[in-house]
Short mmCIF file of N, CA and C in Angstrom, two decimals:
data_model
loop_
_atom_site.label_atom_id
_atom_site.label_comp_id
_atom_site.label_asym_id
_atom_site.label_seq_id
_atom_site.Cartn_x
_atom_site.Cartn_y
_atom_site.Cartn_z
N VAL A 1 21.74 34.86 11.67
CA VAL A 1 21.66 33.76 12.62
C VAL A 1 20.23 33.67 13.15
N GLY A 2 19.72 32.43 13.20
CA GLY A 2 18.36 32.22 13.67
C GLY A 2 17.34 32.10 12.55
N ASP A 3 17.71 32.53 11.35
CA ASP A 3 16.79 32.42 10.21
C ASP A 3 16.67 30.96 9.79
N GLU A 4 15.49 30.62 9.28
CA GLU A 4 15.25 29.29 8.75
C GLU A 4 15.31 29.34 7.22
N PHE A 5 15.82 28.27 6.62
CA PHE A 5 15.78 28.13 5.17
C PHE A 5 15.73 26.65 4.83
N THR A 6 15.46 26.36 3.55
CA THR A 6 15.28 24.98 3.12
C THR A 6 16.23 24.63 2.00
N TYR A 7 16.97 23.52 2.19
CA TYR A 7 17.75 22.92 1.12
C TYR A 7 16.79 22.01 0.36
N THR A 8 16.80 22.06 -0.96
CA THR A 8 16.00 21.14 -1.75
C THR A 8 16.92 20.35 -2.67
N LEU A 9 16.96 19.04 -2.45
CA LEU A 9 17.75 18.14 -3.29
C LEU A 9 16.82 17.49 -4.30
N THR A 10 17.19 17.49 -5.56
CA THR A 10 16.39 16.84 -6.60
C THR A 10 17.28 15.84 -7.32
N LEU A 11 16.82 14.60 -7.34
CA LEU A 11 17.56 13.52 -7.97
C LEU A 11 16.79 13.06 -9.19
N SER A 12 17.46 12.98 -10.34
CA SER A 12 16.82 12.56 -11.60
C SER A 12 17.42 11.25 -12.08
N ASN A 13 16.55 10.36 -12.53
CA ASN A 13 16.98 9.15 -13.22
C ASN A 13 16.62 9.36 -14.68
N GLU A 14 17.62 9.70 -15.48
CA GLU A 14 17.38 10.00 -16.89
C GLU A 14 17.45 8.77 -17.77
N SER A 15 17.66 7.62 -17.17
CA SER A 15 17.67 6.36 -17.91
C SER A 15 16.23 5.86 -18.08
N PRO A 16 15.96 5.07 -19.10
CA PRO A 16 14.62 4.51 -19.25
C PRO A 16 14.36 3.34 -18.29
N THR A 17 15.41 2.85 -17.61
CA THR A 17 15.25 1.72 -16.70
C THR A 17 15.25 2.17 -15.24
N THR A 18 14.70 1.34 -14.38
CA THR A 18 14.62 1.64 -12.96
C THR A 18 15.99 1.49 -12.31
N ALA A 19 16.38 2.46 -11.50
CA ALA A 19 17.61 2.38 -10.71
C ALA A 19 17.24 1.78 -9.36
N THR A 20 18.08 0.86 -8.86
CA THR A 20 17.80 0.22 -7.58
C THR A 20 18.89 0.54 -6.57
N GLY A 21 18.55 0.38 -5.30
CA GLY A 21 19.52 0.64 -4.24
C GLY A 21 19.97 2.08 -4.20
N VAL A 22 19.07 3.00 -4.52
CA VAL A 22 19.42 4.41 -4.61
C VAL A 22 19.40 5.05 -3.22
N SER A 23 20.46 5.78 -2.92
CA SER A 23 20.51 6.55 -1.67
C SER A 23 21.34 7.80 -1.89
N VAL A 24 21.10 8.77 -1.04
CA VAL A 24 21.83 10.04 -1.08
C VAL A 24 22.34 10.31 0.33
N TYR A 25 23.63 10.62 0.44
CA TYR A 25 24.22 10.97 1.73
C TYR A 25 24.35 12.49 1.78
N ASP A 26 23.69 13.09 2.75
CA ASP A 26 23.74 14.54 2.89
C ASP A 26 23.76 14.90 4.37
N ALA A 27 24.94 14.75 4.97
CA ALA A 27 25.10 15.19 6.36
C ALA A 27 25.12 16.70 6.36
N LEU A 28 24.31 17.29 7.20
CA LEU A 28 24.23 18.76 7.21
C LEU A 28 25.54 19.36 7.70
N PRO A 29 25.94 20.48 7.12
CA PRO A 29 27.19 21.12 7.50
C PRO A 29 27.07 21.81 8.86
N SER A 30 28.22 22.06 9.47
CA SER A 30 28.20 22.85 10.69
C SER A 30 27.71 24.25 10.34
N GLY A 31 27.07 24.88 11.28
CA GLY A 31 26.52 26.21 11.04
C GLY A 31 25.03 26.21 10.83
N VAL A 32 24.44 25.00 10.74
CA VAL A 32 22.99 24.89 10.63
C VAL A 32 22.48 23.85 11.62
N SER A 33 21.23 23.99 11.98
CA SER A 33 20.58 23.05 12.90
C SER A 33 19.33 22.49 12.22
N TYR A 34 19.21 21.19 12.21
CA TYR A 34 18.08 20.49 11.57
C TYR A 34 16.76 20.84 12.25
N ILE A 35 15.74 21.12 11.42
CA ILE A 35 14.38 21.34 11.93
C ILE A 35 13.45 20.24 11.46
N SER A 36 13.39 20.02 10.14
CA SER A 36 12.48 19.00 9.59
C SER A 36 12.91 18.63 8.18
N SER A 37 12.29 17.56 7.67
CA SER A 37 12.56 17.14 6.29
C SER A 37 11.31 16.53 5.69
N THR A 38 11.20 16.66 4.36
CA THR A 38 10.07 16.10 3.62
C THR A 38 10.59 15.46 2.34
N PRO A 39 10.72 14.13 2.33
CA PRO A 39 11.11 13.45 1.10
C PRO A 39 9.88 13.14 0.25
N SER A 40 10.03 13.24 -1.08
CA SER A 40 8.92 12.86 -1.96
C SER A 40 8.77 11.35 -1.99
N THR A 41 9.84 10.64 -1.70
CA THR A 41 9.84 9.19 -1.62
C THR A 41 10.96 8.76 -0.68
N GLY A 42 10.82 7.61 -0.05
CA GLY A 42 11.85 7.11 0.84
C GLY A 42 11.83 7.81 2.18
N THR A 43 12.96 7.68 2.90
CA THR A 43 13.09 8.27 4.23
C THR A 43 14.43 8.98 4.36
N TYR A 44 14.46 10.02 5.20
CA TYR A 44 15.70 10.74 5.48
C TYR A 44 15.98 10.63 6.97
N ASN A 45 17.19 10.21 7.32
CA ASN A 45 17.61 10.11 8.71
C ASN A 45 18.52 11.29 9.00
N SER A 46 18.04 12.24 9.78
CA SER A 46 18.81 13.47 10.05
C SER A 46 20.05 13.20 10.89
N PHE A 47 20.08 12.09 11.63
CA PHE A 47 21.26 11.78 12.44
C PHE A 47 22.40 11.24 11.59
N THR A 48 22.08 10.42 10.59
CA THR A 48 23.13 9.85 9.73
C THR A 48 23.32 10.63 8.44
N GLY A 49 22.31 11.43 8.05
CA GLY A 49 22.37 12.16 6.79
C GLY A 49 22.02 11.31 5.59
N LEU A 50 21.44 10.13 5.81
CA LEU A 50 21.14 9.22 4.71
C LEU A 50 19.68 9.31 4.27
N TRP A 51 19.50 9.62 2.99
CA TRP A 51 18.18 9.61 2.36
C TRP A 51 18.10 8.31 1.58
N THR A 52 17.30 7.38 2.05
CA THR A 52 17.16 6.08 1.42
C THR A 52 15.95 6.12 0.50
N ILE A 53 16.21 6.00 -0.79
CA ILE A 53 15.15 6.07 -1.79
C ILE A 53 14.70 4.68 -2.21
N GLY A 54 15.65 3.76 -2.36
CA GLY A 54 15.32 2.42 -2.83
C GLY A 54 15.35 2.39 -4.35
N SER A 55 14.18 2.21 -4.97
CA SER A 55 14.09 2.19 -6.43
C SER A 55 13.57 3.52 -6.96
N LEU A 56 14.16 3.95 -8.08
CA LEU A 56 13.72 5.17 -8.75
C LEU A 56 13.45 4.82 -10.21
N SER A 57 12.19 4.91 -10.59
CA SER A 57 11.78 4.55 -11.95
C SER A 57 12.54 5.35 -12.99
N GLY A 58 12.63 4.77 -14.19
CA GLY A 58 13.27 5.46 -15.29
C GLY A 58 12.54 6.74 -15.65
N ASN A 59 13.31 7.74 -16.07
CA ASN A 59 12.76 9.04 -16.47
C ASN A 59 11.90 9.67 -15.39
N SER A 60 12.35 9.57 -14.14
CA SER A 60 11.59 10.17 -13.04
C SER A 60 12.54 10.93 -12.11
N THR A 61 11.95 11.66 -11.18
CA THR A 61 12.73 12.42 -10.20
C THR A 61 12.20 12.16 -8.80
N ALA A 62 13.04 12.44 -7.83
CA ALA A 62 12.67 12.41 -6.42
C ALA A 62 13.27 13.66 -5.79
N SER A 63 12.63 14.15 -4.75
CA SER A 63 13.16 15.36 -4.10
C SER A 63 13.11 15.22 -2.58
N LEU A 64 13.98 15.97 -1.94
CA LEU A 64 14.06 16.01 -0.49
C LEU A 64 14.22 17.46 -0.07
N ALA A 65 13.31 17.93 0.76
CA ALA A 65 13.40 19.28 1.31
C ALA A 65 13.84 19.16 2.77
N ILE A 66 14.92 19.83 3.12
CA ILE A 66 15.44 19.81 4.49
C ILE A 66 15.42 21.24 5.02
N THR A 67 14.63 21.48 6.04
CA THR A 67 14.54 22.81 6.65
C THR A 67 15.51 22.87 7.83
N VAL A 68 16.30 23.94 7.85
CA VAL A 68 17.31 24.13 8.89
C VAL A 68 17.23 25.55 9.43
N SER A 69 17.88 25.74 10.56
CA SER A 69 18.03 27.07 11.15
C SER A 69 19.51 27.42 11.13
N LEU A 70 19.81 28.64 10.77
CA LEU A 70 21.19 29.11 10.70
C LEU A 70 21.71 29.38 12.11
N THR A 71 22.83 28.73 12.48
CA THR A 71 23.39 28.91 13.82
C THR A 71 24.69 29.71 13.83
N THR A 72 25.27 29.90 12.64
CA THR A 72 26.53 30.63 12.51
C THR A 72 26.46 31.53 11.29
N ALA A 73 26.97 32.75 11.43
CA ALA A 73 27.01 33.66 10.28
C ALA A 73 28.14 33.25 9.34
N GLY A 74 27.98 33.56 8.06
CA GLY A 74 29.03 33.28 7.09
C GLY A 74 28.55 32.36 5.98
N THR A 75 29.48 31.95 5.14
CA THR A 75 29.18 31.07 4.02
C THR A 75 29.11 29.62 4.50
N ILE A 76 28.06 28.93 4.08
CA ILE A 76 27.88 27.52 4.45
C ILE A 76 27.70 26.72 3.16
N THR A 77 28.45 25.65 3.03
CA THR A 77 28.38 24.80 1.84
C THR A 77 27.82 23.45 2.22
N ASN A 78 26.81 23.00 1.47
CA ASN A 78 26.20 21.70 1.69
C ASN A 78 26.54 20.80 0.51
N ILE A 79 27.06 19.60 0.78
CA ILE A 79 27.46 18.68 -0.28
C ILE A 79 26.70 17.36 -0.09
N ALA A 80 26.10 16.86 -1.18
CA ALA A 80 25.39 15.59 -1.16
C ALA A 80 26.06 14.61 -2.12
N GLN A 81 26.01 13.30 -1.78
CA GLN A 81 26.61 12.26 -2.62
C GLN A 81 25.55 11.20 -2.92
N VAL A 82 25.44 10.81 -4.19
CA VAL A 82 24.45 9.84 -4.64
C VAL A 82 25.11 8.49 -4.88
N SER A 83 24.41 7.41 -4.50
CA SER A 83 24.90 6.07 -4.84
C SER A 83 23.74 5.21 -5.29
N SER A 84 24.05 4.20 -6.11
CA SER A 84 23.05 3.28 -6.65
C SER A 84 23.73 1.96 -6.93
N GLU A 85 22.97 0.88 -6.86
CA GLU A 85 23.54 -0.45 -7.15
C GLU A 85 23.78 -0.64 -8.63
N ASP A 86 23.01 0.04 -9.49
CA ASP A 86 23.12 -0.21 -10.93
C ASP A 86 23.23 1.09 -11.74
N GLN A 87 24.26 1.85 -11.46
CA GLN A 87 24.48 3.10 -12.19
C GLN A 87 24.92 2.81 -13.61
N GLU A 88 24.47 3.66 -14.54
CA GLU A 88 24.91 3.55 -15.93
C GLU A 88 25.80 4.72 -16.26
#
């Protein structure tokens, strides 16, 4: 408890075409406290858990680093969900 660590989310667009309307929902689980975030592109709202990327070029990646502090001992699971307007 009290230790800091970083979740790193990496999103890949393996299609040759640009994906649009891309976002990732990652509400932090209980047991951690938000400290900071660094997206490679777009913005992350720590209150809503929404990482808004917008467009992601074909054959490219984007990443989001979220630094948190552990507030509870035990196993903590973080789940993220990806959405896009034009998924293949």
